[in-house]
Structures are given as C-alpha cells and as structure tokens.
Coordinates of C-alpha atoms in Angstrom, one line a residue:
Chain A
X250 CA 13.0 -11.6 23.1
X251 CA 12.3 -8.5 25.5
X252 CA 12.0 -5.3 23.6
X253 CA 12.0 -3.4 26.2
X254 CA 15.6 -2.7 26.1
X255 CA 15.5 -1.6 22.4
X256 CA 13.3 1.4 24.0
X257 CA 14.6 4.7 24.7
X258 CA 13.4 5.3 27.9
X259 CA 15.4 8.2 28.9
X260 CA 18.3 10.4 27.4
X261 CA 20.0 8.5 24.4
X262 CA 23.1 8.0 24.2
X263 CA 23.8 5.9 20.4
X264 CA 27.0 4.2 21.5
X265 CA 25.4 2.6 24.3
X266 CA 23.4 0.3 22.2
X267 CA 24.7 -2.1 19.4
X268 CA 24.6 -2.0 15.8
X269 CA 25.8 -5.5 15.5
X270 CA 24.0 -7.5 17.7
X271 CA 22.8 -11.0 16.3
X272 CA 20.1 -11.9 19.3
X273 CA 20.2 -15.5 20.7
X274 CA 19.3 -17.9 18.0
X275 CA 21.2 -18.1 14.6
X276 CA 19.8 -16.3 11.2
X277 CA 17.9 -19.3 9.7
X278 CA 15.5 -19.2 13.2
X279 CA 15.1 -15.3 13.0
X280 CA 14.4 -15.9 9.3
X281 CA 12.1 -18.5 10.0
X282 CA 10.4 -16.5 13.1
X283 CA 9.6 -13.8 10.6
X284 CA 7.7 -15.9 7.8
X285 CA 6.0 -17.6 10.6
X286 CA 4.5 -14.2 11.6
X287 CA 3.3 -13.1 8.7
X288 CA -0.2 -15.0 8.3
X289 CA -0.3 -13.4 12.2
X290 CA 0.3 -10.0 11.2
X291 CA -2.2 -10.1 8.1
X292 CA -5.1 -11.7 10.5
X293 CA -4.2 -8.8 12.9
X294 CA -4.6 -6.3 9.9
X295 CA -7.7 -7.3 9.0
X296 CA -9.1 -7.1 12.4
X297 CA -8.2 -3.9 12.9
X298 CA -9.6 -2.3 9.4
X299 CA -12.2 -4.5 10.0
X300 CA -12.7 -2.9 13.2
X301 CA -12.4 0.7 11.8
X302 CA -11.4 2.6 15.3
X303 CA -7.9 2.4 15.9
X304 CA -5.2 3.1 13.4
X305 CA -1.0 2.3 13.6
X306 CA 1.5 4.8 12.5
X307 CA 5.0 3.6 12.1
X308 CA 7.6 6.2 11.6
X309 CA 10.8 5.0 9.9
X310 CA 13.9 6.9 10.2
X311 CA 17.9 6.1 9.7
X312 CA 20.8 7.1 7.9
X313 CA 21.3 6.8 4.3
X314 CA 21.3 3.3 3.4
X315 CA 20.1 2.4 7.3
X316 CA 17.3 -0.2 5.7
X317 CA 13.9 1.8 5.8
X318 CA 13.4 0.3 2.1
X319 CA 14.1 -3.2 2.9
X320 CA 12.2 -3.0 6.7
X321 CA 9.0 -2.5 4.8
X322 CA 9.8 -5.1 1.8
X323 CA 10.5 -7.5 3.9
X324 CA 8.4 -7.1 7.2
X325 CA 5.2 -5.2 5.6
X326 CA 5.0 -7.1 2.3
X327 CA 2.3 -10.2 3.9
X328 CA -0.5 -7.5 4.5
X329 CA -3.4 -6.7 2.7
X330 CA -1.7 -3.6 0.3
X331 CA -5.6 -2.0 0.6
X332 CA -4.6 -1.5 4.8
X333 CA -1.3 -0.3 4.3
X334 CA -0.1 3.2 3.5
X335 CA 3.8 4.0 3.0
X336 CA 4.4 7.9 2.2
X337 CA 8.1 8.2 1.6
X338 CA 8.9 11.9 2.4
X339 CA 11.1 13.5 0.0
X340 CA 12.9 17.1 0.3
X341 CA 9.8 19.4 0.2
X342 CA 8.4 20.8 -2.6
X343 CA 8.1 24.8 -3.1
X344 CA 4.5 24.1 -1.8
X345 CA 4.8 21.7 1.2
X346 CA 7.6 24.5 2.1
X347 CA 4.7 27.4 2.1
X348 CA 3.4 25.9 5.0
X349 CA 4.5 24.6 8.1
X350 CA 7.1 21.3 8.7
X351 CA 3.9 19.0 10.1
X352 CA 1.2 20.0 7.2
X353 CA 2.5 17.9 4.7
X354 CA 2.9 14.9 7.6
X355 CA -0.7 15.2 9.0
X356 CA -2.3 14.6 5.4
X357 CA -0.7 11.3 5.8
X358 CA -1.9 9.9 9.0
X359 CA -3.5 7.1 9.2
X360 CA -7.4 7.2 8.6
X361 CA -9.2 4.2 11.2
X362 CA -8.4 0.8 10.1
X363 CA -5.6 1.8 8.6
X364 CA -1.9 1.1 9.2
X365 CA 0.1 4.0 8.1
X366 CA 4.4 3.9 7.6
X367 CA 6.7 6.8 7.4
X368 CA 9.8 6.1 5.6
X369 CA 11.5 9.6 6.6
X370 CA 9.5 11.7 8.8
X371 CA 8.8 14.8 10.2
X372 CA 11.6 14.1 12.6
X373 CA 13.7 15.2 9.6
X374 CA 13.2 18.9 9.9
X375 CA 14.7 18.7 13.4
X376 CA 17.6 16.4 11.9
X377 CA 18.9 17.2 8.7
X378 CA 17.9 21.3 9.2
X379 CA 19.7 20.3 12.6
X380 CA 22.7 19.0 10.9
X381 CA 22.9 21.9 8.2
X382 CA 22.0 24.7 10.2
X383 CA 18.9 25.8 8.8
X384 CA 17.6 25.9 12.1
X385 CA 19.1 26.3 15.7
X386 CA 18.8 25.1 19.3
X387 CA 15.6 27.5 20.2
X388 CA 14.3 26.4 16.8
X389 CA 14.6 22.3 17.5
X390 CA 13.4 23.1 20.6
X391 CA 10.1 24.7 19.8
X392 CA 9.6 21.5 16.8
X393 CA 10.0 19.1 19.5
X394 CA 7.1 20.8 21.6
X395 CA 5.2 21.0 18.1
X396 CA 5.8 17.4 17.4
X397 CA 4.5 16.3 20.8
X398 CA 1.2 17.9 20.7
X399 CA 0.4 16.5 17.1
X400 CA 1.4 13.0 18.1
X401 CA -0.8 13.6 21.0
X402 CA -3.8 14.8 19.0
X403 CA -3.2 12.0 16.8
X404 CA -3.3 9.7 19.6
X405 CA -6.3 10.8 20.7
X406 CA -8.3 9.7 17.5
X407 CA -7.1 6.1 18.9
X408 CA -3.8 6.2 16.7
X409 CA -0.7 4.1 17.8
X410 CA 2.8 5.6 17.1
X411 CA 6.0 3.2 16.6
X412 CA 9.0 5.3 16.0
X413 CA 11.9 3.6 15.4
X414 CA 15.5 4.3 14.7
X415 CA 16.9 1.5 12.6
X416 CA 20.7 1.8 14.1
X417 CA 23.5 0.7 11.6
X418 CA 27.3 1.4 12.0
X419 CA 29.6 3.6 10.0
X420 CA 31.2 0.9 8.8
X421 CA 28.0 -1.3 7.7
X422 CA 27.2 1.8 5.8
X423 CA 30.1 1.6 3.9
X424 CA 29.8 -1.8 2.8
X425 CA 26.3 -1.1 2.0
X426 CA 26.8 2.1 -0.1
X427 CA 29.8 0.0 -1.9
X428 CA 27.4 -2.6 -2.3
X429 CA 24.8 -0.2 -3.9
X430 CA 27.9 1.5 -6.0
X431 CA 28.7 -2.6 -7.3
X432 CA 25.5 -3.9 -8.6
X433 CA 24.3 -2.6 -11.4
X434 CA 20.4 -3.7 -9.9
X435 CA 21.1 -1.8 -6.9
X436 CA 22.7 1.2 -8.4
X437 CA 20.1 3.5 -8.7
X438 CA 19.4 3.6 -5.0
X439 CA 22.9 5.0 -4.6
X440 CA 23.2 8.9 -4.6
X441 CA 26.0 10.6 -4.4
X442 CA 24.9 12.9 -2.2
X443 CA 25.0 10.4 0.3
X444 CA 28.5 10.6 0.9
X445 CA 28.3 14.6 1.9
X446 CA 26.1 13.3 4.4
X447 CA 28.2 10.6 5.7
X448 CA 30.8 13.3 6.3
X449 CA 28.6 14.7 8.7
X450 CA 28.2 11.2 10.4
X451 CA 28.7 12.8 14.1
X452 CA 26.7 15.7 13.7
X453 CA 23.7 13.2 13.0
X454 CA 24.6 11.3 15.9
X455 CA 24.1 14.1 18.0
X456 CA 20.5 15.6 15.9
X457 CA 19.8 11.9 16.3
X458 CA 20.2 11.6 20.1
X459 CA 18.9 15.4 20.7
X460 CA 15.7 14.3 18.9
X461 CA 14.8 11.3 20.3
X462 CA 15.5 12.0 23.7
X463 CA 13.0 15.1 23.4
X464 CA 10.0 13.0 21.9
X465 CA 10.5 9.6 23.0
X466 CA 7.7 8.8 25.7
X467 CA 5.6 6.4 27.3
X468 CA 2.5 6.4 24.9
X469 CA 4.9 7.2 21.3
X470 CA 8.1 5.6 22.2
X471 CA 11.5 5.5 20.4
X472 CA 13.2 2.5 19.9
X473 CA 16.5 2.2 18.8
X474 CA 16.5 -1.3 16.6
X475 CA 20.0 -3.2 15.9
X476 CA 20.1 -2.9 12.0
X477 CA 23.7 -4.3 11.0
X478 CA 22.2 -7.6 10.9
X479 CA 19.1 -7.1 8.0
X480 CA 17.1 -10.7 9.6
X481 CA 17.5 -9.4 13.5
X482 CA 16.3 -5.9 12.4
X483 CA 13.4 -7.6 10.5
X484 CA 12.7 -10.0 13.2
X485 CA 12.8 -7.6 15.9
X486 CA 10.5 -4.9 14.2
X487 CA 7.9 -8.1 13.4
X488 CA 7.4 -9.0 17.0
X489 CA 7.2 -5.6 18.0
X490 CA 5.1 -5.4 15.4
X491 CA 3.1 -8.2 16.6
X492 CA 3.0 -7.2 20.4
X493 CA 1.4 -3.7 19.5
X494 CA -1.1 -5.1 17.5
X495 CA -2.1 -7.6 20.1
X496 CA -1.9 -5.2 22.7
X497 CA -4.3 -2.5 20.1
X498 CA -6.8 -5.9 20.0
X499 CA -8.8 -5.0 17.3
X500 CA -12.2 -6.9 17.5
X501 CA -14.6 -7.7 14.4
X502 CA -17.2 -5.0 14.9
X503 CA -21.2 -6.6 16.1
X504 CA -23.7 -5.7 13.3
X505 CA -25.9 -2.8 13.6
X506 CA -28.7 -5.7 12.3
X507 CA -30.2 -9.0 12.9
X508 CA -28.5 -11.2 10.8
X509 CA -31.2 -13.6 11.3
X510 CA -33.8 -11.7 10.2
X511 CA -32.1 -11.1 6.6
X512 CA -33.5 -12.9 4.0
X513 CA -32.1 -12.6 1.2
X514 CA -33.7 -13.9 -2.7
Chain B
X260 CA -4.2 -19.6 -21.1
X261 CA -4.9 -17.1 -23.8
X262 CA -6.7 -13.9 -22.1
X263 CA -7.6 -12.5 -25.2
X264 CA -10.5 -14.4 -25.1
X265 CA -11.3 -12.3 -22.0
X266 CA -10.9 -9.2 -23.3
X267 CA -13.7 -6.8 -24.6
X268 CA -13.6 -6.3 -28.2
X269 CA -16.7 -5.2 -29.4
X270 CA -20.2 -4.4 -27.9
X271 CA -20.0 -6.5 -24.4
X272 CA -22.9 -8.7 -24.0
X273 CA -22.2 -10.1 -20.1
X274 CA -24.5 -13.1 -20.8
X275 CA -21.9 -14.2 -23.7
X276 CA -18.7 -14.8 -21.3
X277 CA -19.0 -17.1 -18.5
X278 CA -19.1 -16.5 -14.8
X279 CA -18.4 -20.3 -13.6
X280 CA -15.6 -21.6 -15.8
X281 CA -12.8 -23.5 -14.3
X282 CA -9.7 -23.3 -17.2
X283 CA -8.4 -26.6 -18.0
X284 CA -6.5 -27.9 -15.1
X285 CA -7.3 -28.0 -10.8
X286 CA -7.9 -26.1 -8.3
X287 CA -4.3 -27.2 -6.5
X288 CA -2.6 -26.1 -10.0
X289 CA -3.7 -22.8 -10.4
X290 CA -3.1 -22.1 -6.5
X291 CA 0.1 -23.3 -7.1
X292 CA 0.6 -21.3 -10.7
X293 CA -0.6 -17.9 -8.8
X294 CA 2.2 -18.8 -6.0
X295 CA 5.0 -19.3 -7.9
X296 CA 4.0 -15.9 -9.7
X297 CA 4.4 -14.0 -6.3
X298 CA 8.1 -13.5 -7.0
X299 CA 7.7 -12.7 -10.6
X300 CA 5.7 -9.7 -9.9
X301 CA 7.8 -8.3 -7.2
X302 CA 10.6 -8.4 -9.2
X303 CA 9.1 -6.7 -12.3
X304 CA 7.4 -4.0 -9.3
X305 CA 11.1 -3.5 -7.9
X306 CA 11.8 -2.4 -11.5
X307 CA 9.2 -0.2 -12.1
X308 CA 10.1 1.4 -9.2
X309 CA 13.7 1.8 -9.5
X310 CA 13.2 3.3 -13.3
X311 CA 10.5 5.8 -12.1
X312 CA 8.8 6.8 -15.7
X313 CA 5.8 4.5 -16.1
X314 CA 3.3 3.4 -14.3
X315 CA 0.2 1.1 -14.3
X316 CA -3.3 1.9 -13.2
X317 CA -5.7 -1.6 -12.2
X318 CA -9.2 -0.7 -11.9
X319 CA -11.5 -3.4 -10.4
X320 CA -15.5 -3.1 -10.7
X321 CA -17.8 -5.7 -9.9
X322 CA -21.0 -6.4 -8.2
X323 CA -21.3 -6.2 -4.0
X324 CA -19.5 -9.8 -3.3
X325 CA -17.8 -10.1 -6.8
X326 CA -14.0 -9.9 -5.1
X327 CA -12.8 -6.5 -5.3
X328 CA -11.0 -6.9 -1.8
X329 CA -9.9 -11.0 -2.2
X330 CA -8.3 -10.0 -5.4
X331 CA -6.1 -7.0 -3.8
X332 CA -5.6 -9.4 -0.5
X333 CA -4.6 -12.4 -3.1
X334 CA -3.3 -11.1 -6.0
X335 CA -1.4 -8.0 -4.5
X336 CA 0.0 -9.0 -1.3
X337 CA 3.1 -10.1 -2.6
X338 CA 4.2 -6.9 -3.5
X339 CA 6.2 -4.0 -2.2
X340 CA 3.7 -1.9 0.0
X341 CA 5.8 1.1 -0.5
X342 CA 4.9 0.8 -4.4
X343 CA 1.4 0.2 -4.5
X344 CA -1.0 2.7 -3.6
X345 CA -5.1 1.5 -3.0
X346 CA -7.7 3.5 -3.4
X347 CA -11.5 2.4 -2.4
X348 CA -13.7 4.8 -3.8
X349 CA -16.7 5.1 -1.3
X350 CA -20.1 7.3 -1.5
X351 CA -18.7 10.7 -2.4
X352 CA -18.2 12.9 0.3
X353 CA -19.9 16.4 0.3
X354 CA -16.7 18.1 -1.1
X355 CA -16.2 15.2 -3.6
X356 CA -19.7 16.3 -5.1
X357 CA -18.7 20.1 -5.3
X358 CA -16.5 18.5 -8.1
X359 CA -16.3 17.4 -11.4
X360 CA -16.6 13.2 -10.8
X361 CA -13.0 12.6 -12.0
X362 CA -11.5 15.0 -9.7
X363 CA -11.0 13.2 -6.5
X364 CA -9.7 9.7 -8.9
X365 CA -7.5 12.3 -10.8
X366 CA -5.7 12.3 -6.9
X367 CA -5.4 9.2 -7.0
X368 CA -4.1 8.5 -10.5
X369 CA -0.3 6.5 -9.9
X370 CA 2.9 8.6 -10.2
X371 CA 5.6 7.1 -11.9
X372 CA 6.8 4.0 -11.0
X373 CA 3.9 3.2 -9.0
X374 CA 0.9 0.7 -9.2
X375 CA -2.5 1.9 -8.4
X376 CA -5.1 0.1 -7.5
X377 CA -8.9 1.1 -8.0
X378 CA -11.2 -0.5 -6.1
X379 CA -14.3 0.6 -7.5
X380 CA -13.6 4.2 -9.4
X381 CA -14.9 6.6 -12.0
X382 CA -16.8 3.7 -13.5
X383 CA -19.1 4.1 -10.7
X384 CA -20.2 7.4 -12.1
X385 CA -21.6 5.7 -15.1
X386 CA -22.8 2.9 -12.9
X387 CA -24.8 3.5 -9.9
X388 CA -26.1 7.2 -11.0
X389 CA -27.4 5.1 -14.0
X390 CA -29.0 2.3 -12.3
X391 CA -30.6 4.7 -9.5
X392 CA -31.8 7.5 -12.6
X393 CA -29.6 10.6 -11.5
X394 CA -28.3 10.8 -15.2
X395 CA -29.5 9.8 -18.2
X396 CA -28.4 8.3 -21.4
X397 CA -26.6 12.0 -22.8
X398 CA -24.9 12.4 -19.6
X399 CA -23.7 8.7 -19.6
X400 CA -22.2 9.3 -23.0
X401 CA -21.0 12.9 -21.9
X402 CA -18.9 11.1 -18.8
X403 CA -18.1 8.2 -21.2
X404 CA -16.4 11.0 -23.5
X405 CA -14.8 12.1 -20.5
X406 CA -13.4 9.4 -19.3
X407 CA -11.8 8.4 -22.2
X408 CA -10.2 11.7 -22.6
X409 CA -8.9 11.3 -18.9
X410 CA -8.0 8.2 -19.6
X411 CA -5.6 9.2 -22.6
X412 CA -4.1 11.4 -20.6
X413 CA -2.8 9.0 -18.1
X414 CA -1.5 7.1 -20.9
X415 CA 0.5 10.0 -22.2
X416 CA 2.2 10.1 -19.5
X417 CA 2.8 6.2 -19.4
X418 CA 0.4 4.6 -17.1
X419 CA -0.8 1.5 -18.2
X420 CA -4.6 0.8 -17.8
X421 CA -6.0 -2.5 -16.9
X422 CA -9.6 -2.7 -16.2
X423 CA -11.1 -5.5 -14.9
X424 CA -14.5 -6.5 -14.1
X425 CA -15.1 -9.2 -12.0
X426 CA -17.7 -11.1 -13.4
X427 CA -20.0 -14.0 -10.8
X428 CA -23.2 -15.1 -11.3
X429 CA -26.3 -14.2 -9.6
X430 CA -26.5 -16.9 -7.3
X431 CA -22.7 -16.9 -6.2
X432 CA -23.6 -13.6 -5.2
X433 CA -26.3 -14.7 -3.1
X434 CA -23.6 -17.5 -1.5
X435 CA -21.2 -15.1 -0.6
X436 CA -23.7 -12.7 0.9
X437 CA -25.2 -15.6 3.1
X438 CA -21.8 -16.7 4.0
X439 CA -20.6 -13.0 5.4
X440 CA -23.8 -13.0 7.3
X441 CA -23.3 -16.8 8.9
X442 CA -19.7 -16.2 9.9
X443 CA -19.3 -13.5 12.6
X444 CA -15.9 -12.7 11.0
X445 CA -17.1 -11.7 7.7
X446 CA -20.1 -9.9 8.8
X447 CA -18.8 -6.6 8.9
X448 CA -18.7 -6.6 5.4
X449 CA -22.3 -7.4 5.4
X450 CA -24.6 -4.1 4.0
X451 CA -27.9 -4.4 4.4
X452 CA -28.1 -1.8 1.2
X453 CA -26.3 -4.3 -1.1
X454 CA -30.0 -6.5 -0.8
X455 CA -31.7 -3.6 -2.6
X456 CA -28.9 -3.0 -5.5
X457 CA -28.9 -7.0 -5.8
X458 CA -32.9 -6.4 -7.0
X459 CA -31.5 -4.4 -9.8
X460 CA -29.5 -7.1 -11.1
X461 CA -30.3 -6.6 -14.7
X462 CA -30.4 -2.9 -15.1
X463 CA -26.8 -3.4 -13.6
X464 CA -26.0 -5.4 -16.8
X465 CA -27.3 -2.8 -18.9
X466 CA -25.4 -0.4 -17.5
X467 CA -22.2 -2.3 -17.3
X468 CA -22.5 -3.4 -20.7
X469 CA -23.5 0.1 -21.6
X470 CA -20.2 1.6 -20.0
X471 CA -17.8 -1.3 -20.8
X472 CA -18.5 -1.0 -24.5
X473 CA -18.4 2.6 -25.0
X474 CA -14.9 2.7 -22.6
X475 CA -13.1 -0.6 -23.4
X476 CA -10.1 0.2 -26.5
X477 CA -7.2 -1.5 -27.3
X478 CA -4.9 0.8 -25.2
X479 CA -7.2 0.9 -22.1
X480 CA -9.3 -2.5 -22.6
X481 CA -11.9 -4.2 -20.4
X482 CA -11.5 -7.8 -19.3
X483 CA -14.6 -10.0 -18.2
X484 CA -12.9 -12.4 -15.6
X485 CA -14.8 -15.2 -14.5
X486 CA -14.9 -14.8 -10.8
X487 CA -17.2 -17.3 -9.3
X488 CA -13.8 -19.8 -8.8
X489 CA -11.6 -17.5 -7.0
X490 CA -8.6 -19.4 -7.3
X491 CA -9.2 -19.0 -11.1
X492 CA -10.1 -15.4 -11.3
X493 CA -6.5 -14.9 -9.2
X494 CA -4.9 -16.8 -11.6
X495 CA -6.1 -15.0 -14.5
X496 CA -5.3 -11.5 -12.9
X497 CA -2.0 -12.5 -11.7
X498 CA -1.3 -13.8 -15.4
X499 CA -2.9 -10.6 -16.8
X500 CA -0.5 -8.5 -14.5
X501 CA 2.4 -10.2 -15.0
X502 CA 2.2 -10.2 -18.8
X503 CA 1.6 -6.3 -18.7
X504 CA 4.8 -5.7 -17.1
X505 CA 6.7 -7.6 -19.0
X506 CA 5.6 -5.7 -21.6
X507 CA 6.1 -2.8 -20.3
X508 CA 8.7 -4.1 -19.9
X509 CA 10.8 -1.7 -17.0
X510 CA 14.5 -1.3 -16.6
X511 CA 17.1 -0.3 -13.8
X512 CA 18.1 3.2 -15.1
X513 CA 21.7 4.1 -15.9
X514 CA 24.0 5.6 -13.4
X515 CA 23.9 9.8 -14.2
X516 CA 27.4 9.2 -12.5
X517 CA 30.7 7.0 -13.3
X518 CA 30.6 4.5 -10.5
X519 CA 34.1 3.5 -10.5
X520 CA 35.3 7.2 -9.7
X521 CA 33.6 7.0 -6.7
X522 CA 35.4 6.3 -3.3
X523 CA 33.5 6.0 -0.2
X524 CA 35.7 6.8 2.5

C-alpha cells in the first residue's frame, strides 16, 4: 500500500479521510502481512541500537478507546523490550505541572539506539486544555511554535518522529466503550470519565485538526491512520513502520580494533 | 523441572551447580516448551497490569558473554512493551558517582504493575569494585546490608524479586567472545576490556559467591541457571517467570462503578 495518502500534508480536515476503510486484501492477509514483519522489524531494531546514532520516536495519540493500547501490543510486542521505551503520559503530577508542558516529554526521548513510543503526548496540552479551555487561541498558538522547535532539536540529535493519529469513528467508539463496560477482563480499561469526553466529540475534532495542521511537516509528519478496522490499523502502522526504518538504514557499526589481531586465552 | 534445585540456599559454591547441563529431554522440546509459554506470560503481564498493585523486579548478572541480552531478546519479547521497563546499568556516569550506589537503580525500581528488568544492577557494586580493589571486605558487607534493606523495601511495597545469575563455563565464554569477533554482525558487542576482566575469572567467583550468599533469602533468592545451552537457560527462566506470577498470582480489579447503570449514548 502507499502511505502517502494516510499523510497530512496540508490543512486537515477529519471527515475527509475514513475511519472504516478495510484496504485491498481481506483481514486474514493483513493479519498475516503483520506476523510476517515482525522478524523484519526486530532485525531492523537491532541494527539500529546496534548502530547507536539514530533513534525513532513514535507519538501515539486518539480518542478514548482510539487503540494506542492495542497499536503497541500488537505491532511493538516482536522487539527486543531492552530497545523499546513506551511512556504513557498521564494527567500531570503537581510537579511535572511546576514546569513547563515539554519538560516532562523531553526526559523521555529517545536516547541513540533506542526506539522511543508515546502513548498520549505532548500534543495533549494543546488538545484536551484546547477542548476545556484552560488555554486559548494565542496560547495553542505559541505551543505549536514550542512544539516545532523541540521536535526540531530532537531531530537534529538524528531522531526520527512518527506522529500518528489513530482515527476511529463515533460510532466504533461506542461499541468499544460497551465492549470495555461487558467484559469483566476488559473492564478496568473503561472510565467513566470517558463519556464526559465523548460529549465533547466535535470540539476534539476541531483541537484535533487545529493541531495537526500546525505541526504536521515534511521531516515530523502527521498521519491520520484508519483505526475502525484493529488489523488494517496494525498493518498500516507495521509497514510504515518498516519503511522508516529502512529508509533510517541503520548499519552494524566497524570496530574501533583489529579483530584479527585479538587473541584471546 | 523442579528449579528449587537451582536456587541458592546456603553458602553458594559456583563450582557445585553446573554450567553445561541439558535437563532431560531435546533441544527441539524445550524450544518448543519456551514457545508455547509466550502466551502464558502475556496473559499473566496483561493482569499485572490491569490490577496495578504489584510488581516484579528480574535482575540478571552474569559474566561478559553469559546472556544478559539473549535472555531479554528470548525470554521477554513476547510481552507487552508498554509493561516492561529495561534498564542496562553501564559504568556510572559522573553524577551517578556523586550518589549513594543504589540511587540511580532506586529510579529504576518497577511501579506497580510493571516488570523490570535489570540488566546488570546494584550487584555490580559488590562485583567489579571488589574484583578491581576499590572496596574491601567491610564495605562489601556494609553494601550487602544495604542492599538487603533496599531490597525489603521494594518488597513492602509488593515487588517481587527474582535474581538470576547466568552461570557458563569458562570456555563457553571464550566461544562466544570468538564468535562476536568472527561475525561482523556481532562485533559490536565485542569489548576489547572484557579480555582483561576474563583474566580475573576466579576472583570473579569469589566475589559472586561472596555477594550471592550474603544477598540470596527466601523472599529475594538467587538462582544459578545453567547457561551454556541457551535454549535451556530460556527454558528455565521462562518456567521460573511464569511460576512467579502465577503465584503472585494478579487479578482484573473490580469495577469502583455499577456497570449496568451506565449508558453510553
């Protein structure tokens, strides 16, 4: 498939991109597409902590019950777990709040080697402050300017930056939260809270579309990934996955010795 | 298999277990055995997780080339990412040494309903600073002191402790040092320093045996895994791992809320 289309190349508007799409093969190939790459993706992984230069930062960000959980189960789970760094951002604590909105965010960058995942972000203090008026237009607007000079500086310490918007619909969201509300495994993933925010479904839409369209760019791109469907979502985000990583072309590093001179008794 | 028979009761004498055993049937079985665990563990992590109280600590110690990494590529791969944090304790930085040597693993110590996984740790401080002469036998029993009080207090607050040492003999070491120097992909793991500590061979026993026996308890034991068959020493650990959770034994909290009153609309 061409990703290029899931990018958000200019000003984003949700509704002109599918929640539902399927892609062009049936489930059982996307399924099987994704197991296939995972021995690709771990030989990748260990090229690039091998490598120790460049690093991968993949930020994660949807509406409640959107799949960030179940995007890194099921696409991340084949690496090496010594790469791999998830930080899960929660509502800040009384001290992440005594400093700025990117402090707590730039402690968890990825060091060199490392692949680094985001589920939540920083791009939620320009969303759900958006959304609840902690902070207005001007306010955004100035963390959208901040945002793009720390992704720059972490691009230049060689650090790739996936952002993606995993897109579900408000009715998929239903049936997920019902589905969370049902099983008494999944239960304590649902929280109540949640439905406040589903209220505000159109007021996300637009923090959502403001936010992206202000950040997305050529060298830390937004894309917008289909997420009705849980295997084209994880199929989608594997090859893109994939195509970064072979584009990044990690190399085994040459030894700083001669490995035929070593002896060793 | 019984692991008791692993596990360090009494004053540890390394020559006593063995480095090359091979447990009592193939190769194929206990690849297949470890495989078929994969599931197991993921489903007792996803529990862990979801209840959020406890939490389990894995420290891994061995000799350069004993399998720290193969047994977090092998063993942990299978799980979650966004549950498992890895922590390889390098050469202490500058600021690390303006500390107390538990203060930078303290960081790292799991919070609740996550795995940690040490590769190499505080053990180190008992270790290499004995081998090389910067302390002496008081301060290794001050730090062992030390570390078992840290130690209890993880427990109090429900992390289990598993720590392994991964035991191969002197000439599988050599093997696998040869090998990463023949094969220009597993050169870069090659340190030209580890010829030097592999000359100290047996003041490393002594001060393995030293530290194991005055750290290893029945609430925080040591086990000697042989690790010169890989395929056994993952077999072991994935055993070892999945009978601690199960006694540990994790559940899916109760709902704080009646889920039939709620309606998602």
């Amino acid at each position: 498939m061409n990703l290029k289309k899931y990018r958000v190349e200019d000003k984003l508007k949700l509704s002109a991109f599918k929640t539902n799409e399927t892609g062009k093969g049936s489930e059982a190939e996307a399924l099987e597409r994704s197991a296939a790459r995972q021995p690709k993706l771990a030989a990748w992984q260990e090229r690039l902590y091998a490598e120790g230069k460049q690093s991968l930062l993949i930020v994660l960000q949807a509406r409640d019950a959107g799949g960030k959980d179940g995007t890194v189960k099921h696409v991340l789970h084949g690496l090496n777990p010594q790469g791999v760094v998830v930080t899960s951002f929660k509502v800040p604590t009384a001290q992440e709040l005594s400093h700025d909105f990117l402090w707590r965010v730039h402690a968890a960058a990825p060091a060199a080697g490392m692949i680094a995942v985001f589920n939540r972000s920083h791009y939620e203090d320009v969303l759900v402050t958006r959304v609840h008026g902690l902070i207005d237009q001007p306010e955004a607007e100035a963390r959208y300017e901040q945002i793009r000079a720390f992704e720059a500086l972490l691009m230049g310490r060689h650090t790739r930056i996936l952002k993606l918007y995993l897109h579900v619909s408000k009715d998929e969201q239903k049936e997920r939260l019902q589905a969370r509300l049902d099983d008494p495994q999944k239960r304590w993933k649902f929280n109540p809270g949640d439905l406040k925010e589903r209220e505000l479904w159109d007021d996300y839409t637009r923090a959502y579309q403001d936010a992206i369209s202000a950040t997305s760019s050529k060298d830390a791109p937004w894309y917008v990934i289909p997420a009705d469907h849980k295997w084209l979502r994880d199929d989608l985000i594997g090859q893109l996955l994939l195509e970064t990583l072979d584009d990044m072309n990690p190399k085994f590093p040459e030894p700083s010795f001669d490995p035929a001179a070593v002896q060793i008794r």
